[in-house]
Short mmCIF file of C-alpha atoms and ligand atoms in Angstrom, two decimals:
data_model
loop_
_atom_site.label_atom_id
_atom_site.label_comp_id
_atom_site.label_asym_id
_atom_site.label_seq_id
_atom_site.Cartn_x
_atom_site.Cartn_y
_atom_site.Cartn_z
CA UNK A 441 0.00 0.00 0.00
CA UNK A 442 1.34 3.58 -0.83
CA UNK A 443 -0.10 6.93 0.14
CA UNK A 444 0.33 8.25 -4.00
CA UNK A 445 -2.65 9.97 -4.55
CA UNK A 446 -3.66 10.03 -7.95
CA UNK A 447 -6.14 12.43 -9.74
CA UNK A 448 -7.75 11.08 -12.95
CA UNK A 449 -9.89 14.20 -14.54
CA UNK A 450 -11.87 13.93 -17.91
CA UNK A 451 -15.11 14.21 -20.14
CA UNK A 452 -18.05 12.24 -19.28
CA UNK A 453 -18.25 8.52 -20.06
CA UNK A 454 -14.03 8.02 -20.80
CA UNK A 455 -13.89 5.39 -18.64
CA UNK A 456 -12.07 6.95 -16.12
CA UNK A 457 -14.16 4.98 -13.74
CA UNK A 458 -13.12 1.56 -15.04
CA UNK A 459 -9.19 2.75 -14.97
CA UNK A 460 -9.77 4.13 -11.65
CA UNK A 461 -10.67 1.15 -10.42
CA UNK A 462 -8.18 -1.03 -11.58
CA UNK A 463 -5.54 1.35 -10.18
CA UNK A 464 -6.58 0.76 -7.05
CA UNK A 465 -6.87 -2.39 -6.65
CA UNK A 466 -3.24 -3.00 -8.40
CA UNK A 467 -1.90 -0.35 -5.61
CA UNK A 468 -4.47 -1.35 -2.94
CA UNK A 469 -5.70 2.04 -2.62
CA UNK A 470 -8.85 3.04 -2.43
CA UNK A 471 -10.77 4.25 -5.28
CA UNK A 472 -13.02 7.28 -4.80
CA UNK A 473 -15.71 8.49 -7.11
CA UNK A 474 -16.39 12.15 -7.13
CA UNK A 475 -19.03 11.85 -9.31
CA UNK A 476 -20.93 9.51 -7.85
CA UNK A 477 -21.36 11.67 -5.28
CA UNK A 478 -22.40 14.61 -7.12
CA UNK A 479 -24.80 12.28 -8.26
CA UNK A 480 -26.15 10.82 -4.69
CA UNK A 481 -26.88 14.50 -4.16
CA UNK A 482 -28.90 14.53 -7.32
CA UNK A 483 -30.98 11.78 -6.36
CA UNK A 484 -31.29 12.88 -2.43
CA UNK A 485 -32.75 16.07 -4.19
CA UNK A 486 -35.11 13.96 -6.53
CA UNK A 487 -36.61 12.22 -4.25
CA UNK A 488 -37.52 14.91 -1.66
CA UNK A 489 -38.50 17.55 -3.64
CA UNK A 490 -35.50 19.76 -3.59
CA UNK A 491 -34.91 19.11 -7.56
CA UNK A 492 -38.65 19.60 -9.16
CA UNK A 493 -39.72 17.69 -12.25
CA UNK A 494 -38.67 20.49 -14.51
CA UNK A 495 -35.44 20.65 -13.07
CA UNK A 496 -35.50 23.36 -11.03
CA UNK A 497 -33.38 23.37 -8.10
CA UNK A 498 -34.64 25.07 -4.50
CA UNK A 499 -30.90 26.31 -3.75
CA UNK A 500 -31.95 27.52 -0.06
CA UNK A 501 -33.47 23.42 0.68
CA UNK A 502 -30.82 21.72 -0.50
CA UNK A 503 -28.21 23.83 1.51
CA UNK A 504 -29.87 23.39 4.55
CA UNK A 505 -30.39 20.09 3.55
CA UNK A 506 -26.34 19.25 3.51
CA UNK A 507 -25.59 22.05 6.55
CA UNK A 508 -27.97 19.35 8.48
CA UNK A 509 -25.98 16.63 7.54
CA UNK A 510 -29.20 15.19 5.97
CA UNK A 511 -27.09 13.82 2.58
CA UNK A 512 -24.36 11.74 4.72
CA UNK A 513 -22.81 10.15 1.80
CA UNK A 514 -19.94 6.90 2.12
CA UNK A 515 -18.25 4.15 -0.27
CA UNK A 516 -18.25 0.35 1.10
CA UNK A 517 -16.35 -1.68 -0.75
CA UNK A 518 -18.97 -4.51 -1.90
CA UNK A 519 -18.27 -8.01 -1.56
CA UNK A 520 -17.43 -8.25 -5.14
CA UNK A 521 -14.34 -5.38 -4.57
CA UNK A 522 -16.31 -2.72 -6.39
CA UNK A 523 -16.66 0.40 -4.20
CA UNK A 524 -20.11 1.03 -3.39
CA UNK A 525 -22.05 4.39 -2.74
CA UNK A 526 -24.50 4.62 0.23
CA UNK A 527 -26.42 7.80 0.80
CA UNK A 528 -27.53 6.94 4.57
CA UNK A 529 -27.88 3.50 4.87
CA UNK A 530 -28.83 2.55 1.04
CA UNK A 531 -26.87 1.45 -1.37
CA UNK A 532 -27.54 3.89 -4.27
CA UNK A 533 -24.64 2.81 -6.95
CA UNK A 534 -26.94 1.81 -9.38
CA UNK A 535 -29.90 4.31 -8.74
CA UNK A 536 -27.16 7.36 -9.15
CA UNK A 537 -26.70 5.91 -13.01
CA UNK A 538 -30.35 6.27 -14.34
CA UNK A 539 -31.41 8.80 -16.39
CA UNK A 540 -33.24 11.32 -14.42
CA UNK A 541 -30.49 11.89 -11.98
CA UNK A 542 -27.93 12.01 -15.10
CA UNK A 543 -30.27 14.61 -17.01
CA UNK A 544 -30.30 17.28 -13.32
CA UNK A 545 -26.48 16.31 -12.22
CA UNK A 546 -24.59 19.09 -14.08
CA UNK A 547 -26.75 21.91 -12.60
CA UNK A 548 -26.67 20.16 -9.49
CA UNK A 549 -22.49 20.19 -9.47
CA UNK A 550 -22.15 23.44 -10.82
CA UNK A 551 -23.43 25.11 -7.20
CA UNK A 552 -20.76 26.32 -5.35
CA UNK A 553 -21.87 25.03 -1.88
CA UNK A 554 -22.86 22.05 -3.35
CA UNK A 555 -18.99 21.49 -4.89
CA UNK A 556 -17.04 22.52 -1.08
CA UNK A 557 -19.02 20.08 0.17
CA UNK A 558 -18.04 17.89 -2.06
CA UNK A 559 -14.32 18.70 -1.93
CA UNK A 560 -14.78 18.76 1.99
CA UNK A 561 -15.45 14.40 2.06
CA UNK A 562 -12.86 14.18 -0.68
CA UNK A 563 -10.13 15.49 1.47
CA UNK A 564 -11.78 14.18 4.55
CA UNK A 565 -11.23 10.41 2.74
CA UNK A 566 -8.78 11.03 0.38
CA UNK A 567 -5.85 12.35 1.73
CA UNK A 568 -3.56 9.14 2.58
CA UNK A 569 -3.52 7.71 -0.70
CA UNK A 570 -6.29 7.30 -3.20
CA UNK A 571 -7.10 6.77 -6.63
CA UNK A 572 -10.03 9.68 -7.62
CA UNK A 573 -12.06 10.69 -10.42
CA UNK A 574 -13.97 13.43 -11.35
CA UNK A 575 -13.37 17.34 -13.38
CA UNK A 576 -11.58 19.42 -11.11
CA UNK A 577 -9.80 16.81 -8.63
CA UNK A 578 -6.16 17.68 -10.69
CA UNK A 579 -6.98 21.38 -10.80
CA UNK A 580 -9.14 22.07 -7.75
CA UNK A 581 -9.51 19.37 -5.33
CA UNK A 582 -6.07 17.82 -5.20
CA UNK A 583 -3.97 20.43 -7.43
CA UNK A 584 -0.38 18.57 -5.28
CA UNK A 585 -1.60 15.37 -6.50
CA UNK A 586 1.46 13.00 -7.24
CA UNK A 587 -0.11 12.53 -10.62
CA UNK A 588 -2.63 13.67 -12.77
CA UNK A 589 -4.37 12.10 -16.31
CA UNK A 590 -6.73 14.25 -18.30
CA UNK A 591 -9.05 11.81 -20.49
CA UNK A 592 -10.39 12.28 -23.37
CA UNK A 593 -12.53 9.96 -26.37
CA UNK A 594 -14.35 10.77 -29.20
CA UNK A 595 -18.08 11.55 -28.08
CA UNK A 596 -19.75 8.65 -29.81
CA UNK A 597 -17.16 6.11 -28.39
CA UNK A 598 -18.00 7.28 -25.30
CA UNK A 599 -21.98 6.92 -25.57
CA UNK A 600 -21.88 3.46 -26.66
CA UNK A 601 -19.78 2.73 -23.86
CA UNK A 602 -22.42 4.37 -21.77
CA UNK A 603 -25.09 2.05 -23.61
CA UNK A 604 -23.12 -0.86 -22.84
CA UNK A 605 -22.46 -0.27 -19.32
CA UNK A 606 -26.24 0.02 -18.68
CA UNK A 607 -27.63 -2.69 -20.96
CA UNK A 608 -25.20 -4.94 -18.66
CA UNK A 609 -26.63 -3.75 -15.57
CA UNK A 610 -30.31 -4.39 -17.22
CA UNK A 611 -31.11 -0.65 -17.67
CA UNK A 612 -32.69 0.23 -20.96
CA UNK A 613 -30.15 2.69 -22.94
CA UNK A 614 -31.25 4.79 -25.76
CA UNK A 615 -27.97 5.44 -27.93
CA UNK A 616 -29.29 8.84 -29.15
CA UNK A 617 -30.64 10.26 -26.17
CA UNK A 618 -27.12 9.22 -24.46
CA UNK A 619 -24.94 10.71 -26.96
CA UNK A 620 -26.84 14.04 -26.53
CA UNK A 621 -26.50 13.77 -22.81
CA UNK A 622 -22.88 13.14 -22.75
CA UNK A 623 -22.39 16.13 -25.24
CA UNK A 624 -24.66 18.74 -23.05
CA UNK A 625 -22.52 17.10 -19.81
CA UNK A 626 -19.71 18.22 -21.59
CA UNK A 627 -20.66 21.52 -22.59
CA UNK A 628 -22.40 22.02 -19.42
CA UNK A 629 -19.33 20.83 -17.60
CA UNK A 630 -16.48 22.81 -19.12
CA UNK A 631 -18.23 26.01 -19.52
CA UNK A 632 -20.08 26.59 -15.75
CA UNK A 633 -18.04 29.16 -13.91
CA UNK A 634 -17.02 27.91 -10.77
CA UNK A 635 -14.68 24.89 -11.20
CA UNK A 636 -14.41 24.16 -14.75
CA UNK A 637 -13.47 20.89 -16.40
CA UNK A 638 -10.46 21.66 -17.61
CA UNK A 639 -6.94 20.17 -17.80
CA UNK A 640 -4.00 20.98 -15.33
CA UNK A 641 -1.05 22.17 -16.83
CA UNK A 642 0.91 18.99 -15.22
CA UNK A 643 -1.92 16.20 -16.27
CA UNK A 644 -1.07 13.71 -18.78
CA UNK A 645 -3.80 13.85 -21.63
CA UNK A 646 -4.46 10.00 -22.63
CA UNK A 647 -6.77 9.52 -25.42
CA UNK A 648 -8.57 5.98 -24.90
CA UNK A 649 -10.72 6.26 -27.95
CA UNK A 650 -9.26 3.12 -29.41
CA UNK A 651 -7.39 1.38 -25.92
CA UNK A 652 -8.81 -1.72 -24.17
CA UNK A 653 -8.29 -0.85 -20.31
CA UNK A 654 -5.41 -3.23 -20.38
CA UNK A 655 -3.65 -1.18 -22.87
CA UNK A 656 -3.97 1.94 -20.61
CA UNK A 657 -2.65 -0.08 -17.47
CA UNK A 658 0.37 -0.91 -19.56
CA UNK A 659 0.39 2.68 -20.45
CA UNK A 660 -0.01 3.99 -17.01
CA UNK A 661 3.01 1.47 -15.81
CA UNK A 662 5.55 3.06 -17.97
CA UNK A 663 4.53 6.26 -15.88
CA UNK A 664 4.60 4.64 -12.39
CA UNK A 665 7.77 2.99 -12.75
CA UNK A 666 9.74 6.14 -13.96
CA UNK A 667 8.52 8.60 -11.59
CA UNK A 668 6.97 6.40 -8.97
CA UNK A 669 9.03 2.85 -8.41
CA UNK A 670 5.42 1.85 -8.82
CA UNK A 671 4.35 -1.24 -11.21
CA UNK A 672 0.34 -1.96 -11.84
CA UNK A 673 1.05 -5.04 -14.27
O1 DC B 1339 -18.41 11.30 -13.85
P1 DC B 1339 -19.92 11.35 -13.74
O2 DC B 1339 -20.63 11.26 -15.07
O3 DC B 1339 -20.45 10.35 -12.78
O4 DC B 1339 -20.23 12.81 -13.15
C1 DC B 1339 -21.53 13.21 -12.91
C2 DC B 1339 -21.65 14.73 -13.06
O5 DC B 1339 -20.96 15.38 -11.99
C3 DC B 1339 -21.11 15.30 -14.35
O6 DC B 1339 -22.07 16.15 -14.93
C4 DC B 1339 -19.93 16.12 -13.96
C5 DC B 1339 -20.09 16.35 -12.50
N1 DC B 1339 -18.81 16.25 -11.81
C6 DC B 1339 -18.15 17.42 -11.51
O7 DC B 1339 -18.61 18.50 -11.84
N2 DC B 1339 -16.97 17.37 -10.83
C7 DC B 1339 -16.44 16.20 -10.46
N3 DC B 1339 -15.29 16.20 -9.77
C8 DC B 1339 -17.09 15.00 -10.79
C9 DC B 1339 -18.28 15.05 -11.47
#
């Protein structure tokens, strides 16, 4: 086990998930999903109100709603490995992928109170060694991160990825309706005005439109080895 924190920082559906994880387990870190939790916040909002049908978000409500320590947010690891995301005591990992909490999520993350809160479990769980992923963890979160990877893939490489990843856990997927969701998440998410997507000066762009995860692990141990003594292989 080492204390390397790395930040992985990208567009929507890269995959940085799926490399994420398999850092971790290879350095026996733990993995942490930022997004997911922006997400747990959507659906805490969903479901009481806070987020109305047409989207509209009751600011005031939902910053009471994390002052009060009503949104207590943690990741189990499951008995399978994966990391698992609880908002209170349920275990929300799938919920926080459907639709209606992807369509509201980028308003959602783009509040300012909503984001320090955020960053505040981040740190809080993060800072002896992690692997994290998110948009601002190499620029914002943890800008002295030992090392930082900026993703990137073509957008409709990225939405069939997003089709397949719900077809295999038995959600219906609509390939068109995802591919405009993952463009508006990245216009949404690169353009808001507090905490941009955007990458670091330092991060390492990698470019996974046409790399199998093992191909990026081979990648990434080139990296580790060099600067880190580290091997993930
Ligand atoms: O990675 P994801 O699709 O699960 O992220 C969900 C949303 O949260 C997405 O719209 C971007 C936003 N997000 C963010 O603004 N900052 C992060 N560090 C992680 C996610």
């Amino acid at each position: 086990m080492t204390d390397i924190i790395i930040a992985i920082d990208g567009l929507s559906s890269t995959g940085k998930g799926t490399f994420a994880k398999r850092i971790a387990s290879a350095l026996d870190i733990p993995y942490l999903d930022s997004g997911a939790m922006y997400r747990a916040i959507t659906l805490y909002g969903l479901r009481s109100g806070i987020i109305e049908w047409n989207g509209e978000i009751d600011q005031h409500a939902l910053q009471e709603a994390l002052l009060l320590n009503r949104v207590e947010l943690s990741f189990v690891k499951g008995k399978d490995g994966e990391s698992r995301i609880f908002l209170g005591d349920e275990d929300v990992s799938l919920k926080v992928r459907e639709m209606d909490v992807a369509r509201n999520v980028s308003p959602v993350s783009a509040i300012p109170f909503v984001r320090n809160f955020v960053d505040e479990q981040l740190h809080r769980l993060g800072s002896k060694g992690c692997v994290m992923d998110g948009r601002d963890i190499g620029t914002a979160v943890f800008p002295n991160a030992d090392l930082k990877i900026f993703m990137v893939a073509d957008a409709s490489v990225r939405a069939r990825r997003r089709v397949l990843q719900m077809e295999e856990s038995g959600q219906k997927a609509d390939y068109e309706e995802i591919l405009k969701n993952v463009q508006e998440r990245d216009f949404q998410d690169s353009h808001r005005a507090f905490h941009p997507l955007r990458k670091a000066e330092d991060a390492i762009e990698l470019d996974n439109s046409d790399m199998t995860v093992d191909q990026q692990m081979v990648w990434l141990d080139a990296i580790l080895r060099e600067r880190f003594s580290l091997s993930v292989l």
